[in-house]
Amino acid sequence: MTPDDSNSTDASERDYEELLVLPAELRHELKEPMGPIETDADRLLETVDGPLITVGDVVTYHLLAAGRVPDVAFVDERTKRDAVDEKIRETVATEPTHEVINPPAELSGDVIRALREGLASDEPATVLVDGEEDLVAVPAIAAAPEGASVVYGQPDEGMVHVTVTAEHRAEMRVLLERFDGDIERFWELLGTRS
């Protein structure tokens, strides 16, 4: 299912909806990991009990290689602003269930619809992002059910694993309220209220 509830629709065929933009003064707050860092995918998966949301090509690749298909995976065919190698790209991005537009330092309507639908689906979803997927960890933590795992990459360190709690969700909601843009529309599309 695609974000507009029709069959496969290319991201470039839809109107881009800017929702939230990360203000410069918040960038430093997002540099710190939101959970423990793990370098071993098998060891990380031992602590996953519930839905798994991954943000990033390399993280998604390592968890797939360890035998766990994420319930929702966000990939953009890039790592640290460079293209991922062919093996990673072929593993994580060959058959996306959603293709969305999400510019760097933004959260678009496209990516939020894909997150919501991925979380609601009984089938695994892979979201191929035209732009950048880095910030998706924040609304993923805000929207994921308690006990879900959100895993994203910390450059040159490893995989950050957040086991979602009510406290995590509340912290992310407060953070999201500080973004610039249409916060009411954002909560409406995410399907939750602040």
mmCIF file of C-alpha atoms in Angstrom:
data_model
loop_
_atom_site.group_PDB
_atom_site.id
_atom_site.type_symbol
_atom_site.label_atom_id
_atom_site.label_comp_id
_atom_site.label_asym_id
_atom_site.label_seq_id
_atom_site.Cartn_x
_atom_site.Cartn_y
_atom_site.Cartn_z
ATOM 1 C CA MET A 1 0.000 0.000 0.000
ATOM 2 C CA THR A 2 1.325 3.442 -0.859
ATOM 3 C CA PRO A 3 0.885 6.596 1.191
ATOM 4 C CA ASP A 4 -2.066 7.707 -0.918
ATOM 5 C CA ASP A 5 -3.780 4.289 -0.542
ATOM 6 C CA SER A 6 -3.477 3.443 -4.249
ATOM 7 C CA ASN A 7 -1.332 0.830 -5.890
ATOM 8 C CA SER A 8 2.309 1.588 -6.624
ATOM 9 C CA THR A 9 2.615 5.327 -7.163
ATOM 10 C CA ASP A 10 6.005 6.846 -7.872
ATOM 11 C CA ALA A 11 6.964 9.593 -5.414
ATOM 12 C CA SER A 12 7.528 12.089 -8.226
ATOM 13 C CA GLU A 13 3.886 11.705 -9.344
ATOM 14 C CA ARG A 14 2.506 13.087 -6.065
ATOM 15 C CA ASP A 15 2.513 16.603 -4.706
ATOM 16 C CA TYR A 16 5.192 17.149 -2.105
ATOM 17 C CA GLU A 17 3.784 18.345 1.224
ATOM 18 C CA GLU A 18 6.231 20.081 3.542
ATOM 19 C CA LEU A 19 5.167 19.568 7.141
ATOM 20 C CA LEU A 20 8.002 20.141 9.586
ATOM 21 C CA VAL A 21 11.507 21.550 9.280
ATOM 22 C CA LEU A 22 14.238 20.980 11.850
ATOM 23 C CA PRO A 23 15.304 24.364 13.237
ATOM 24 C CA ALA A 24 19.050 24.967 13.443
ATOM 25 C CA GLU A 25 18.915 25.336 17.229
ATOM 26 C CA LEU A 26 17.616 21.741 17.631
ATOM 27 C CA ARG A 27 20.285 20.048 15.511
ATOM 28 C CA HIS A 28 22.700 19.635 18.430
ATOM 29 C CA GLU A 29 20.003 17.890 20.515
ATOM 30 C CA LEU A 30 19.656 15.184 17.881
ATOM 31 C CA LYS A 31 23.392 14.412 17.795
ATOM 32 C CA GLU A 32 23.205 12.468 21.067
ATOM 33 C CA PRO A 33 21.949 8.868 20.772
ATOM 34 C CA MET A 34 18.422 8.334 22.094
ATOM 35 C CA GLY A 35 19.242 4.846 23.357
ATOM 36 C CA PRO A 36 22.072 2.352 23.800
ATOM 37 C CA ILE A 37 24.494 1.807 20.900
ATOM 38 C CA GLU A 38 25.108 -1.732 19.673
ATOM 39 C CA THR A 39 27.574 -2.911 17.048
ATOM 40 C CA ASP A 40 26.441 -6.550 16.883
ATOM 41 C CA ALA A 41 23.119 -7.117 15.070
ATOM 42 C CA ASP A 42 22.547 -10.551 16.622
ATOM 43 C CA ARG A 43 23.030 -9.181 20.134
ATOM 44 C CA LEU A 44 20.729 -6.237 19.375
ATOM 45 C CA LEU A 45 18.019 -8.568 18.080
ATOM 46 C CA GLU A 46 18.118 -10.549 21.334
ATOM 47 C CA THR A 47 16.561 -7.483 22.988
ATOM 48 C CA VAL A 48 13.877 -6.862 20.323
ATOM 49 C CA ASP A 49 10.446 -7.992 21.456
ATOM 50 C CA GLY A 50 7.731 -6.452 19.321
ATOM 51 C CA PRO A 51 7.554 -4.435 16.118
ATOM 52 C CA LEU A 52 10.893 -3.367 14.615
ATOM 53 C CA ILE A 53 11.283 -0.044 12.792
ATOM 54 C CA THR A 54 14.643 0.678 11.154
ATOM 55 C CA VAL A 55 15.892 4.012 9.885
ATOM 56 C CA GLY A 56 18.894 3.818 7.582
ATOM 57 C CA ASP A 57 20.272 1.543 4.893
ATOM 58 C CA VAL A 58 23.234 0.122 6.810
ATOM 59 C CA VAL A 59 21.184 -0.598 9.953
ATOM 60 C CA THR A 60 18.469 -2.244 7.879
ATOM 61 C CA TYR A 61 21.056 -4.279 5.974
ATOM 62 C CA HIS A 62 22.722 -5.604 9.153
ATOM 63 C CA LEU A 63 19.419 -6.612 10.739
ATOM 64 C CA LEU A 64 18.284 -8.323 7.527
ATOM 65 C CA ALA A 65 21.638 -10.159 7.368
ATOM 66 C CA ALA A 66 21.042 -11.287 10.963
ATOM 67 C CA GLY A 67 17.724 -12.802 9.878
ATOM 68 C CA ARG A 68 15.163 -10.196 11.002
ATOM 69 C CA VAL A 69 12.960 -8.419 8.475
ATOM 70 C CA PRO A 70 11.948 -5.042 9.910
ATOM 71 C CA ASP A 71 8.240 -4.358 10.182
ATOM 72 C CA VAL A 72 8.952 -0.911 8.724
ATOM 73 C CA ALA A 73 12.289 0.091 7.151
ATOM 74 C CA PHE A 74 13.236 3.564 5.923
ATOM 75 C CA VAL A 75 16.111 3.686 3.422
ATOM 76 C CA ASP A 76 17.492 6.332 1.061
ATOM 77 C CA GLU A 77 20.339 4.435 -0.669
ATOM 78 C CA ARG A 78 22.863 6.658 1.127
ATOM 79 C CA THR A 79 25.081 6.520 4.191
ATOM 80 C CA LYS A 80 26.894 9.529 5.588
ATOM 81 C CA ARG A 81 25.792 11.469 2.468
ATOM 82 C CA ASP A 82 27.434 8.964 0.075
ATOM 83 C CA ALA A 83 25.768 6.231 -1.968
ATOM 84 C CA VAL A 84 25.640 2.862 -0.233
ATOM 85 C CA ASP A 85 27.489 0.041 -1.916
ATOM 86 C CA GLU A 86 25.642 -2.083 -4.443
ATOM 87 C CA LYS A 87 25.242 -5.099 -2.127
ATOM 88 C CA ILE A 88 23.496 -2.989 0.522
ATOM 89 C CA ARG A 89 21.316 -1.199 -2.053
ATOM 90 C CA GLU A 90 20.239 -4.467 -3.666
ATOM 91 C CA THR A 91 19.397 -5.959 -0.261
ATOM 92 C CA VAL A 92 17.416 -3.075 1.227
ATOM 93 C CA ALA A 93 15.913 -1.087 -1.652
ATOM 94 C CA THR A 94 15.074 -3.346 -4.598
ATOM 95 C CA GLU A 95 11.338 -3.730 -3.951
ATOM 96 C CA PRO A 96 10.060 -0.841 -1.828
ATOM 97 C CA THR A 97 6.419 -0.863 -0.799
ATOM 98 C CA HIS A 98 6.433 2.960 -0.620
ATOM 99 C CA GLU A 99 8.425 5.623 -2.464
ATOM 100 C CA VAL A 100 8.353 9.021 -0.800
ATOM 101 C CA ILE A 101 9.910 12.465 -1.011
ATOM 102 C CA ASN A 102 11.510 13.805 2.166
ATOM 103 C CA PRO A 103 14.140 16.551 1.830
ATOM 104 C CA PRO A 104 17.054 16.759 4.302
ATOM 105 C CA ALA A 105 16.187 18.280 7.713
ATOM 106 C CA GLU A 106 12.454 17.871 7.030
ATOM 107 C CA LEU A 107 9.531 15.591 7.761
ATOM 108 C CA SER A 108 7.188 15.541 4.757
ATOM 109 C CA GLY A 109 3.584 14.477 4.491
ATOM 110 C CA ASP A 110 4.765 11.619 2.275
ATOM 111 C CA VAL A 111 7.102 10.112 4.861
ATOM 112 C CA ILE A 112 4.618 10.506 7.731
ATOM 113 C CA ARG A 113 1.854 8.766 5.756
ATOM 114 C CA ALA A 114 4.266 5.924 4.953
ATOM 115 C CA LEU A 115 5.224 5.627 8.641
ATOM 116 C CA ARG A 116 1.608 5.520 9.761
ATOM 117 C CA GLU A 117 0.631 2.962 7.134
ATOM 118 C CA GLY A 118 3.704 0.843 7.776
ATOM 119 C CA LEU A 119 2.939 0.702 11.494
ATOM 120 C CA ALA A 120 -0.678 -0.270 10.763
ATOM 121 C CA SER A 121 0.182 -2.995 8.230
ATOM 122 C CA ASP A 122 0.468 -6.689 8.984
ATOM 123 C CA GLU A 123 3.038 -6.990 6.175
ATOM 124 C CA PRO A 124 6.615 -5.661 6.279
ATOM 125 C CA ALA A 125 7.009 -2.260 4.622
ATOM 126 C CA THR A 126 10.112 -0.767 3.012
ATOM 127 C CA VAL A 127 10.015 2.965 2.427
ATOM 128 C CA LEU A 128 12.456 4.268 -0.187
ATOM 129 C CA VAL A 129 13.076 7.940 0.523
ATOM 130 C CA ASP A 130 14.019 10.408 -2.190
ATOM 131 C CA GLY A 131 15.960 12.854 -0.024
ATOM 132 C CA GLU A 132 16.886 11.862 3.518
ATOM 133 C CA GLU A 133 15.355 9.565 6.103
ATOM 134 C CA ASP A 134 17.452 10.519 9.152
ATOM 135 C CA LEU A 135 14.756 12.404 11.094
ATOM 136 C CA VAL A 136 12.139 9.658 10.745
ATOM 137 C CA ALA A 137 13.384 8.040 13.967
ATOM 138 C CA VAL A 138 11.802 10.912 15.927
ATOM 139 C CA PRO A 139 8.181 10.478 14.735
ATOM 140 C CA ALA A 140 8.683 6.694 14.667
ATOM 141 C CA ILE A 141 9.404 6.731 18.401
ATOM 142 C CA ALA A 142 6.478 9.122 18.963
ATOM 143 C CA ALA A 143 4.040 6.858 17.086
ATOM 144 C CA ALA A 144 5.274 3.307 17.701
ATOM 145 C CA PRO A 145 3.496 1.142 20.260
ATOM 146 C CA GLU A 146 5.032 0.596 23.665
ATOM 147 C CA GLY A 147 7.668 -2.137 23.483
ATOM 148 C CA ALA A 148 8.416 -1.582 19.796
ATOM 149 C CA SER A 149 12.048 -1.147 18.765
ATOM 150 C CA VAL A 150 13.254 1.788 16.703
ATOM 151 C CA VAL A 151 16.815 1.273 15.447
ATOM 152 C CA TYR A 152 18.823 3.910 13.615
ATOM 153 C CA GLY A 153 22.465 4.479 12.797
ATOM 154 C CA GLN A 154 24.881 6.599 14.825
ATOM 155 C CA PRO A 155 27.646 7.500 12.340
ATOM 156 C CA ASP A 156 30.946 5.746 13.051
ATOM 157 C CA GLU A 157 29.575 4.250 16.285
ATOM 158 C CA GLY A 158 26.892 1.651 15.590
ATOM 159 C CA MET A 159 23.157 1.092 15.852
ATOM 160 C CA VAL A 160 21.055 3.017 18.354
ATOM 161 C CA HIS A 161 18.259 0.870 19.800
ATOM 162 C CA VAL A 162 15.291 2.600 21.390
ATOM 163 C CA THR A 163 12.771 0.316 23.064
ATOM 164 C CA VAL A 164 9.724 2.563 22.996
ATOM 165 C CA THR A 165 8.149 3.543 26.305
ATOM 166 C CA ALA A 166 5.501 6.113 27.164
ATOM 167 C CA GLU A 167 8.333 8.342 28.389
ATOM 168 C CA HIS A 168 10.191 8.075 25.060
ATOM 169 C CA ARG A 169 7.023 8.908 23.149
ATOM 170 C CA ALA A 170 6.372 11.940 25.347
ATOM 171 C CA GLU A 171 9.973 13.183 24.902
ATOM 172 C CA MET A 172 9.727 12.877 21.107
ATOM 173 C CA ARG A 173 6.360 14.653 21.055
ATOM 174 C CA VAL A 174 7.828 17.575 23.003
ATOM 175 C CA LEU A 175 10.774 17.660 20.594
ATOM 176 C CA LEU A 176 8.508 17.546 17.523
ATOM 177 C CA GLU A 177 6.444 20.451 18.884
ATOM 178 C CA ARG A 178 9.634 22.550 18.653
ATOM 179 C CA PHE A 179 10.034 21.962 14.893
ATOM 180 C CA ASP A 180 9.029 24.698 12.465
ATOM 181 C CA GLY A 181 6.000 24.124 10.261
ATOM 182 C CA ASP A 182 2.430 22.851 10.419
ATOM 183 C CA ILE A 183 2.421 20.829 13.633
ATOM 184 C CA GLU A 184 -1.364 20.358 13.628
ATOM 185 C CA ARG A 185 -1.274 18.829 10.143
ATOM 186 C CA PHE A 186 1.668 16.670 11.218
ATOM 187 C CA TRP A 187 -0.266 15.165 14.153
ATOM 188 C CA GLU A 188 -3.325 14.718 11.938
ATOM 189 C CA LEU A 189 -1.325 12.723 9.362
ATOM 190 C CA LEU A 190 0.503 10.710 12.010
ATOM 191 C CA GLY A 191 -2.860 9.800 13.518
ATOM 192 C CA THR A 192 -1.944 10.856 17.041
ATOM 193 C CA ARG A 193 -2.480 14.035 18.977
ATOM 194 C CA SER A 194 0.147 15.793 21.008
#
